[in-house]
């Protein structure tokens, strides 16, 4: 039997129904999104101009910044515009594309963070074999694997939702299209789909988180054998990675490691992993990484001298 689908668009409830709150949120999130774009572009520019691309850690950091820009851009511009709009609508096709984008870039980020943890493990625990294990060919293959993994995860999520019938209502209690809020609108039993969705997202989130915990535990234990200088440098680098992992995986675990249910807090939790984390990543990596700060200073000095010579 063919699925009946009378819904051509969805209506978001947004972050708040209070106009004054929405105006404040418009200013705040416009600033946040600007910081995301500028901060992550600065990281990418620094890695490229500072000749850091040869290092596997900065090779992956560059792509993490790129994914952060893409990830936040799937939801933030639409949310910011909707904060001042009377009607917060999105077409059915646009909703499915947004759902795909959120899970594609979100899952890719999870895999990149996992690969970065592996890179730190090899660098600290097997330093003599580091350049052999993490050569450019293997880095390219691992990066390709993160994109393929993200694509497979997101295409499964979208395929599960697209085959459901939607015959009304069409109001989503969220500021973007995510699986659980959209499943609530389907006019059929979604129990089995909900279980598969949770298993798909939960396996990736929990599996990656466990791998990350094991990696950083092994790293921290092995640091006892390092010299004080080596220990301080390793802790500084790993500290920034651990901070990003906690900020990103905490909200993700709350959202996707549970049955097909929604809570009123979901929207605020989603803000953390769609906007706050991409905004904090550049700050965390630059504040706790001396090499990035040095490269940024060189970039700034080069710019100043270039302007002075032009005059």
Tab-separated table of C-alpha atoms in Angstrom:
chain	number	residue	atom	x	y	z
A	1	UNK	CA	0.000	0.000	0.000
A	2	UNK	CA	1.322	3.452	-0.953
A	3	UNK	CA	2.131	5.906	1.809
A	4	UNK	CA	-0.166	8.927	2.048
A	5	UNK	CA	1.781	12.178	2.362
A	6	UNK	CA	-0.332	15.340	2.527
A	7	UNK	CA	2.389	17.438	4.159
A	8	UNK	CA	4.335	19.729	1.816
A	9	UNK	CA	5.949	21.863	4.518
A	10	UNK	CA	6.708	21.845	8.231
A	11	UNK	CA	6.368	24.674	10.764
A	12	UNK	CA	9.012	25.150	13.475
A	13	UNK	CA	8.041	26.316	16.945
A	14	UNK	CA	11.512	27.797	17.290
A	15	UNK	CA	13.529	28.440	20.449
A	16	UNK	CA	10.890	30.626	22.108
A	17	UNK	CA	7.432	32.061	21.577
A	18	UNK	CA	8.373	35.302	23.372
A	19	UNK	CA	9.173	38.047	20.820
A	20	UNK	CA	11.588	39.884	23.122
A	21	UNK	CA	13.497	36.683	23.847
A	22	UNK	CA	13.675	35.937	20.109
A	23	UNK	CA	15.118	39.404	19.399
A	24	UNK	CA	17.834	38.857	22.027
A	25	UNK	CA	18.517	35.386	20.623
A	26	UNK	CA	18.818	36.871	17.131
A	27	UNK	CA	21.652	39.167	18.251
A	28	UNK	CA	23.373	36.477	20.351
A	29	UNK	CA	23.243	33.698	17.746
A	30	UNK	CA	24.193	36.049	14.910
A	31	UNK	CA	27.324	36.862	16.916
A	32	UNK	CA	27.935	33.165	17.658
A	33	UNK	CA	27.615	32.198	13.990
A	34	UNK	CA	30.002	34.982	12.955
A	35	UNK	CA	32.536	33.697	15.513
A	36	UNK	CA	32.091	30.146	14.128
A	37	UNK	CA	32.833	31.292	10.574
A	38	UNK	CA	35.748	33.597	11.420
A	39	UNK	CA	37.304	31.323	14.055
A	40	UNK	CA	37.259	28.166	11.978
A	41	UNK	CA	38.360	29.971	8.807
A	42	UNK	CA	41.270	31.425	10.799
A	43	UNK	CA	42.272	27.910	11.931
A	44	UNK	CA	42.162	26.673	8.312
A	45	UNK	CA	44.148	29.688	7.080
A	46	UNK	CA	46.730	29.275	9.864
A	47	UNK	CA	47.225	25.572	9.110
A	48	UNK	CA	47.608	26.313	5.397
A	49	UNK	CA	49.909	29.362	5.595
A	50	UNK	CA	51.881	28.121	8.619
A	51	UNK	CA	52.948	24.971	6.765
A	52	UNK	CA	51.298	22.848	9.476
A	53	UNK	CA	49.446	20.725	6.930
A	54	UNK	CA	52.310	18.192	6.921
A	55	UNK	CA	51.531	17.279	10.532
A	56	UNK	CA	48.703	14.676	10.806
A	57	UNK	CA	47.233	16.437	13.854
A	58	UNK	CA	46.839	19.737	11.984
A	59	UNK	CA	45.780	17.926	8.819
A	60	UNK	CA	42.754	16.586	10.734
A	61	UNK	CA	42.267	19.840	12.682
A	62	UNK	CA	41.929	21.670	9.358
A	63	UNK	CA	39.117	19.342	8.258
A	64	UNK	CA	37.496	19.469	11.697
A	65	UNK	CA	37.222	23.250	11.278
A	66	UNK	CA	35.763	22.784	7.786
A	67	UNK	CA	33.183	20.294	9.102
A	68	UNK	CA	32.311	22.675	11.975
A	69	UNK	CA	31.513	25.430	9.472
A	70	UNK	CA	29.360	23.096	7.370
A	71	UNK	CA	27.678	21.526	10.417
A	72	UNK	CA	26.617	24.832	11.970
A	73	UNK	CA	25.614	26.241	8.568
A	74	UNK	CA	23.014	23.478	8.134
A	75	UNK	CA	20.945	24.862	11.037
A	76	UNK	CA	22.212	28.270	12.246
A	77	UNK	CA	21.346	30.574	9.268
A	78	UNK	CA	17.780	29.219	9.065
A	79	UNK	CA	17.333	29.482	12.835
A	80	UNK	CA	18.652	33.077	12.912
A	81	UNK	CA	16.334	34.176	10.085
A	82	UNK	CA	13.381	32.422	11.737
A	83	UNK	CA	13.955	34.309	15.001
A	84	UNK	CA	12.603	37.461	13.309
A	85	UNK	CA	10.111	35.697	11.018
A	86	UNK	CA	6.388	35.461	11.732
A	87	UNK	CA	6.120	32.115	9.959
A	88	UNK	CA	8.907	29.604	10.585
A	89	UNK	CA	8.321	27.166	7.728
A	90	UNK	CA	10.481	24.714	5.794
A	91	UNK	CA	9.492	22.602	2.797
A	92	UNK	CA	9.288	18.816	3.107
A	93	UNK	CA	12.302	18.437	0.796
A	94	UNK	CA	14.204	21.135	2.701
A	95	UNK	CA	13.463	19.323	5.969
A	96	UNK	CA	14.820	16.026	4.649
A	97	UNK	CA	17.945	17.786	3.319
A	98	UNK	CA	18.478	19.481	6.681
A	99	UNK	CA	18.052	16.172	8.497
A	100	UNK	CA	20.615	14.599	6.162
A	101	UNK	CA	23.067	17.502	6.630
A	102	UNK	CA	22.847	17.492	10.434
A	103	UNK	CA	23.573	13.769	10.666
A	104	UNK	CA	26.144	13.733	7.850
A	105	UNK	CA	28.348	16.505	9.236
A	106	UNK	CA	27.643	15.586	12.874
A	107	UNK	CA	28.660	11.961	12.348
A	108	UNK	CA	31.694	12.988	10.282
A	109	UNK	CA	32.796	15.227	13.166
A	110	UNK	CA	32.476	12.306	15.589
A	111	UNK	CA	34.693	10.148	13.374
A	112	UNK	CA	37.267	12.948	12.895
A	113	UNK	CA	37.479	13.427	16.678
A	114	UNK	CA	38.005	9.669	17.025
A	115	UNK	CA	40.776	9.693	14.396
A	116	UNK	CA	42.412	12.676	16.147
A	117	UNK	CA	42.410	10.701	19.403
A	118	UNK	CA	44.111	7.806	17.602
A	119	UNK	CA	46.665	10.245	16.171
A	120	UNK	CA	47.507	11.495	19.689
A	121	UNK	CA	47.740	7.901	20.952
A	122	UNK	CA	50.276	6.993	18.257
A	123	UNK	CA	52.245	10.251	18.733
A	124	UNK	CA	52.602	9.779	22.501
A	125	UNK	CA	52.652	6.001	22.930
A	126	UNK	CA	54.548	5.018	19.753
A	127	UNK	CA	56.612	8.124	18.861
A	128	UNK	CA	59.331	6.237	16.958
A	129	UNK	CA	56.776	4.741	14.554
A	130	UNK	CA	54.571	7.852	14.347
A	131	UNK	CA	55.481	9.047	10.837
A	132	UNK	CA	55.287	5.496	9.483
A	133	UNK	CA	51.859	4.787	10.967
A	134	UNK	CA	50.436	8.252	10.274
A	135	UNK	CA	51.876	8.912	6.799
A	136	UNK	CA	49.928	11.066	4.343
A	137	UNK	CA	48.447	8.110	2.443
A	138	UNK	CA	47.000	6.583	5.633
A	139	UNK	CA	45.736	10.005	6.791
A	140	UNK	CA	43.912	10.472	3.475
A	141	UNK	CA	42.340	7.017	3.796
A	142	UNK	CA	41.225	7.696	7.376
A	143	UNK	CA	39.776	11.052	6.329
A	144	UNK	CA	37.901	9.386	3.457
A	145	UNK	CA	36.607	6.824	5.950
A	146	UNK	CA	35.165	9.584	8.162
A	147	UNK	CA	33.236	11.057	5.197
A	148	UNK	CA	31.997	7.648	4.002
A	149	UNK	CA	30.945	6.715	7.559
A	150	UNK	CA	29.061	9.995	7.955
A	151	UNK	CA	27.314	9.495	4.607
A	152	UNK	CA	26.222	5.924	5.380
A	153	UNK	CA	24.883	6.927	8.809
A	154	UNK	CA	22.900	9.898	7.497
A	155	UNK	CA	21.509	8.120	4.433
A	156	UNK	CA	20.108	5.396	6.724
A	157	UNK	CA	18.449	8.017	8.959
A	158	UNK	CA	16.861	9.818	5.999
A	159	UNK	CA	15.760	6.570	4.317
A	160	UNK	CA	13.936	5.547	7.506
A	161	UNK	CA	12.073	8.885	7.697
A	162	UNK	CA	11.302	9.379	3.977
A	163	UNK	CA	9.279	6.154	3.718
A	164	UNK	CA	6.906	7.284	6.519
A	165	UNK	CA	3.497	8.872	5.749
A	166	UNK	CA	2.866	12.433	6.988
A	167	UNK	CA	-0.765	13.541	6.891
A	168	UNK	CA	-0.782	16.257	9.576
A	169	UNK	CA	-0.199	17.976	11.953
A	170	UNK	CA	2.988	19.544	10.571
A	171	UNK	CA	4.325	21.542	13.539
A	172	UNK	CA	7.795	20.602	14.815
A	173	UNK	CA	8.667	21.554	18.394
A	174	UNK	CA	12.253	22.392	17.471
A	175	UNK	CA	14.309	24.902	15.471
A	176	UNK	CA	15.541	22.385	12.881
A	177	UNK	CA	14.533	19.019	11.433
A	178	UNK	CA	15.876	16.184	13.539
A	179	UNK	CA	14.811	12.560	13.558
A	180	UNK	CA	12.909	12.300	16.850
A	181	UNK	CA	10.766	15.460	16.476
A	182	UNK	CA	9.910	14.525	12.858
A	183	UNK	CA	8.994	10.934	13.800
A	184	UNK	CA	6.361	12.302	16.193
A	185	UNK	CA	4.463	13.748	13.195
A	186	UNK	CA	4.224	10.513	11.195
A	187	UNK	CA	0.669	9.155	10.987
A	188	UNK	CA	1.729	5.555	11.556
A	189	UNK	CA	3.369	3.468	14.255
A	190	UNK	CA	7.051	4.478	14.369
A	191	UNK	CA	8.223	2.138	17.159
A	192	UNK	CA	10.392	-0.074	14.916
A	193	UNK	CA	11.799	2.942	13.016
A	194	UNK	CA	12.539	4.656	16.338
A	195	UNK	CA	14.454	1.610	17.613
A	196	UNK	CA	16.539	1.421	14.408
A	197	UNK	CA	17.227	5.189	14.509
A	198	UNK	CA	18.326	4.985	18.150
A	199	UNK	CA	20.470	1.907	17.453
A	200	UNK	CA	22.106	3.638	14.465
A	201	UNK	CA	22.879	6.894	16.288
A	202	UNK	CA	23.526	5.271	19.652
A	203	UNK	CA	26.023	2.727	18.328
A	204	UNK	CA	28.086	5.460	16.667
A	205	UNK	CA	27.897	7.883	19.617
A	206	UNK	CA	28.566	5.278	22.329
A	207	UNK	CA	31.115	3.292	20.302
A	208	UNK	CA	33.146	6.377	19.409
A	209	UNK	CA	32.920	7.716	22.967
A	210	UNK	CA	34.212	4.424	24.416
A	211	UNK	CA	37.106	4.390	21.913
A	212	UNK	CA	37.946	7.978	22.845
A	213	UNK	CA	37.856	7.202	26.576
A	214	UNK	CA	40.141	4.192	26.124
A	215	UNK	CA	42.556	6.173	23.913
A	216	UNK	CA	42.908	9.089	26.318
A	217	UNK	CA	43.128	6.787	29.358
A	218	UNK	CA	46.027	4.900	27.748
A	219	UNK	CA	47.645	8.233	26.818
A	220	UNK	CA	47.328	9.644	30.356
A	221	UNK	CA	48.744	6.453	31.890
A	222	UNK	CA	51.696	6.449	29.467
A	223	UNK	CA	52.510	10.081	30.306
A	224	UNK	CA	53.983	8.958	33.636
A	225	UNK	CA	57.037	7.722	31.690
A	226	UNK	CA	57.515	11.063	29.926
A	227	UNK	CA	59.825	13.898	30.971
A	228	UNK	CA	58.160	16.893	32.705
A	229	UNK	CA	58.426	18.999	29.516
A	230	UNK	CA	57.067	16.209	27.326
A	231	UNK	CA	54.275	15.541	29.817
A	232	UNK	CA	53.273	19.212	29.895
A	233	UNK	CA	53.224	19.493	26.083
A	234	UNK	CA	51.223	16.271	25.691
A	235	UNK	CA	48.738	17.271	28.400
A	236	UNK	CA	48.262	20.672	26.757
A	237	UNK	CA	47.445	19.085	23.389
A	238	UNK	CA	45.317	16.254	24.775
A	239	UNK	CA	43.554	18.624	27.182
A	240	UNK	CA	42.122	20.608	24.272
A	241	UNK	CA	40.977	17.390	22.560
A	242	UNK	CA	39.334	16.071	25.743
A	243	UNK	CA	37.528	19.384	26.311
A	244	UNK	CA	36.071	19.275	22.781
A	245	UNK	CA	35.042	15.618	23.192
A	246	UNK	CA	33.213	16.284	26.487
A	247	UNK	CA	31.381	19.372	25.168
A	248	UNK	CA	30.321	17.579	21.973
A	249	UNK	CA	29.580	14.051	23.193
A	250	UNK	CA	27.733	15.067	26.393
A	251	UNK	CA	24.748	16.660	24.575
A	252	UNK	CA	24.891	14.081	21.729
A	253	UNK	CA	24.647	11.211	24.195
A	254	UNK	CA	21.653	12.850	25.907
A	255	UNK	CA	19.880	13.296	22.566
A	256	UNK	CA	20.572	10.042	20.745
A	257	UNK	CA	21.291	7.391	23.409
A	258	UNK	CA	17.664	7.095	24.475
A	259	UNK	CA	14.358	5.712	23.137
A	260	UNK	CA	12.274	7.612	20.591
A	261	UNK	CA	11.124	10.366	22.958
A	262	UNK	CA	11.425	14.150	23.032
A	263	UNK	CA	11.799	16.553	25.961
A	264	UNK	CA	11.308	20.306	26.276
A	265	UNK	CA	15.045	20.638	27.047
A	266	UNK	CA	16.035	19.105	23.690
A	267	UNK	CA	16.207	22.452	21.885
A	268	UNK	CA	18.637	23.965	24.366
A	269	UNK	CA	20.743	20.791	24.419
A	270	UNK	CA	20.848	20.831	20.596
A	271	UNK	CA	22.197	24.408	20.689
A	272	UNK	CA	25.309	23.037	22.427
A	273	UNK	CA	26.330	20.577	19.725
A	274	UNK	CA	25.119	22.546	16.680
A	275	UNK	CA	26.363	26.033	17.657
A	276	UNK	CA	28.323	26.200	20.931
A	277	UNK	CA	30.782	23.371	20.129
A	278	UNK	CA	31.677	24.648	16.607
A	279	UNK	CA	32.185	28.098	18.156
A	280	UNK	CA	34.388	26.866	21.032
A	281	UNK	CA	36.568	24.501	18.975
A	282	UNK	CA	38.813	27.255	17.496
A	283	UNK	CA	39.106	28.965	20.908
A	284	UNK	CA	40.020	25.726	22.696
A	285	UNK	CA	42.572	24.641	20.090
A	286	UNK	CA	44.264	28.052	19.850
A	287	UNK	CA	44.295	28.846	23.584
A	288	UNK	CA	45.802	25.483	24.570
A	289	UNK	CA	48.125	24.932	21.603
A	290	UNK	CA	51.390	26.862	21.482
A	291	UNK	CA	52.169	25.781	17.916
A	292	UNK	CA	48.886	27.162	16.560
A	293	UNK	CA	49.341	30.403	18.505
A	294	UNK	CA	52.870	30.796	17.103
A	295	UNK	CA	51.630	30.180	13.547
A	296	UNK	CA	48.854	32.750	14.061
A	297	UNK	CA	51.365	35.335	15.298
A	298	UNK	CA	53.514	34.730	12.208
A	299	UNK	CA	50.432	35.102	10.012
A	300	UNK	CA	49.549	38.376	11.738
A	301	UNK	CA	53.142	39.712	11.496
A	302	UNK	CA	53.244	38.774	7.796
A	303	UNK	CA	49.972	40.654	7.249
A	304	UNK	CA	51.241	43.752	9.110
A	305	UNK	CA	54.519	43.805	7.131
A	306	UNK	CA	52.645	43.285	3.883
A	307	UNK	CA	50.387	46.283	4.622
A	308	UNK	CA	53.397	48.386	5.657
A	309	UNK	CA	55.227	47.591	2.415
A	310	UNK	CA	52.136	48.484	0.381
A	311	UNK	CA	52.157	51.923	1.968
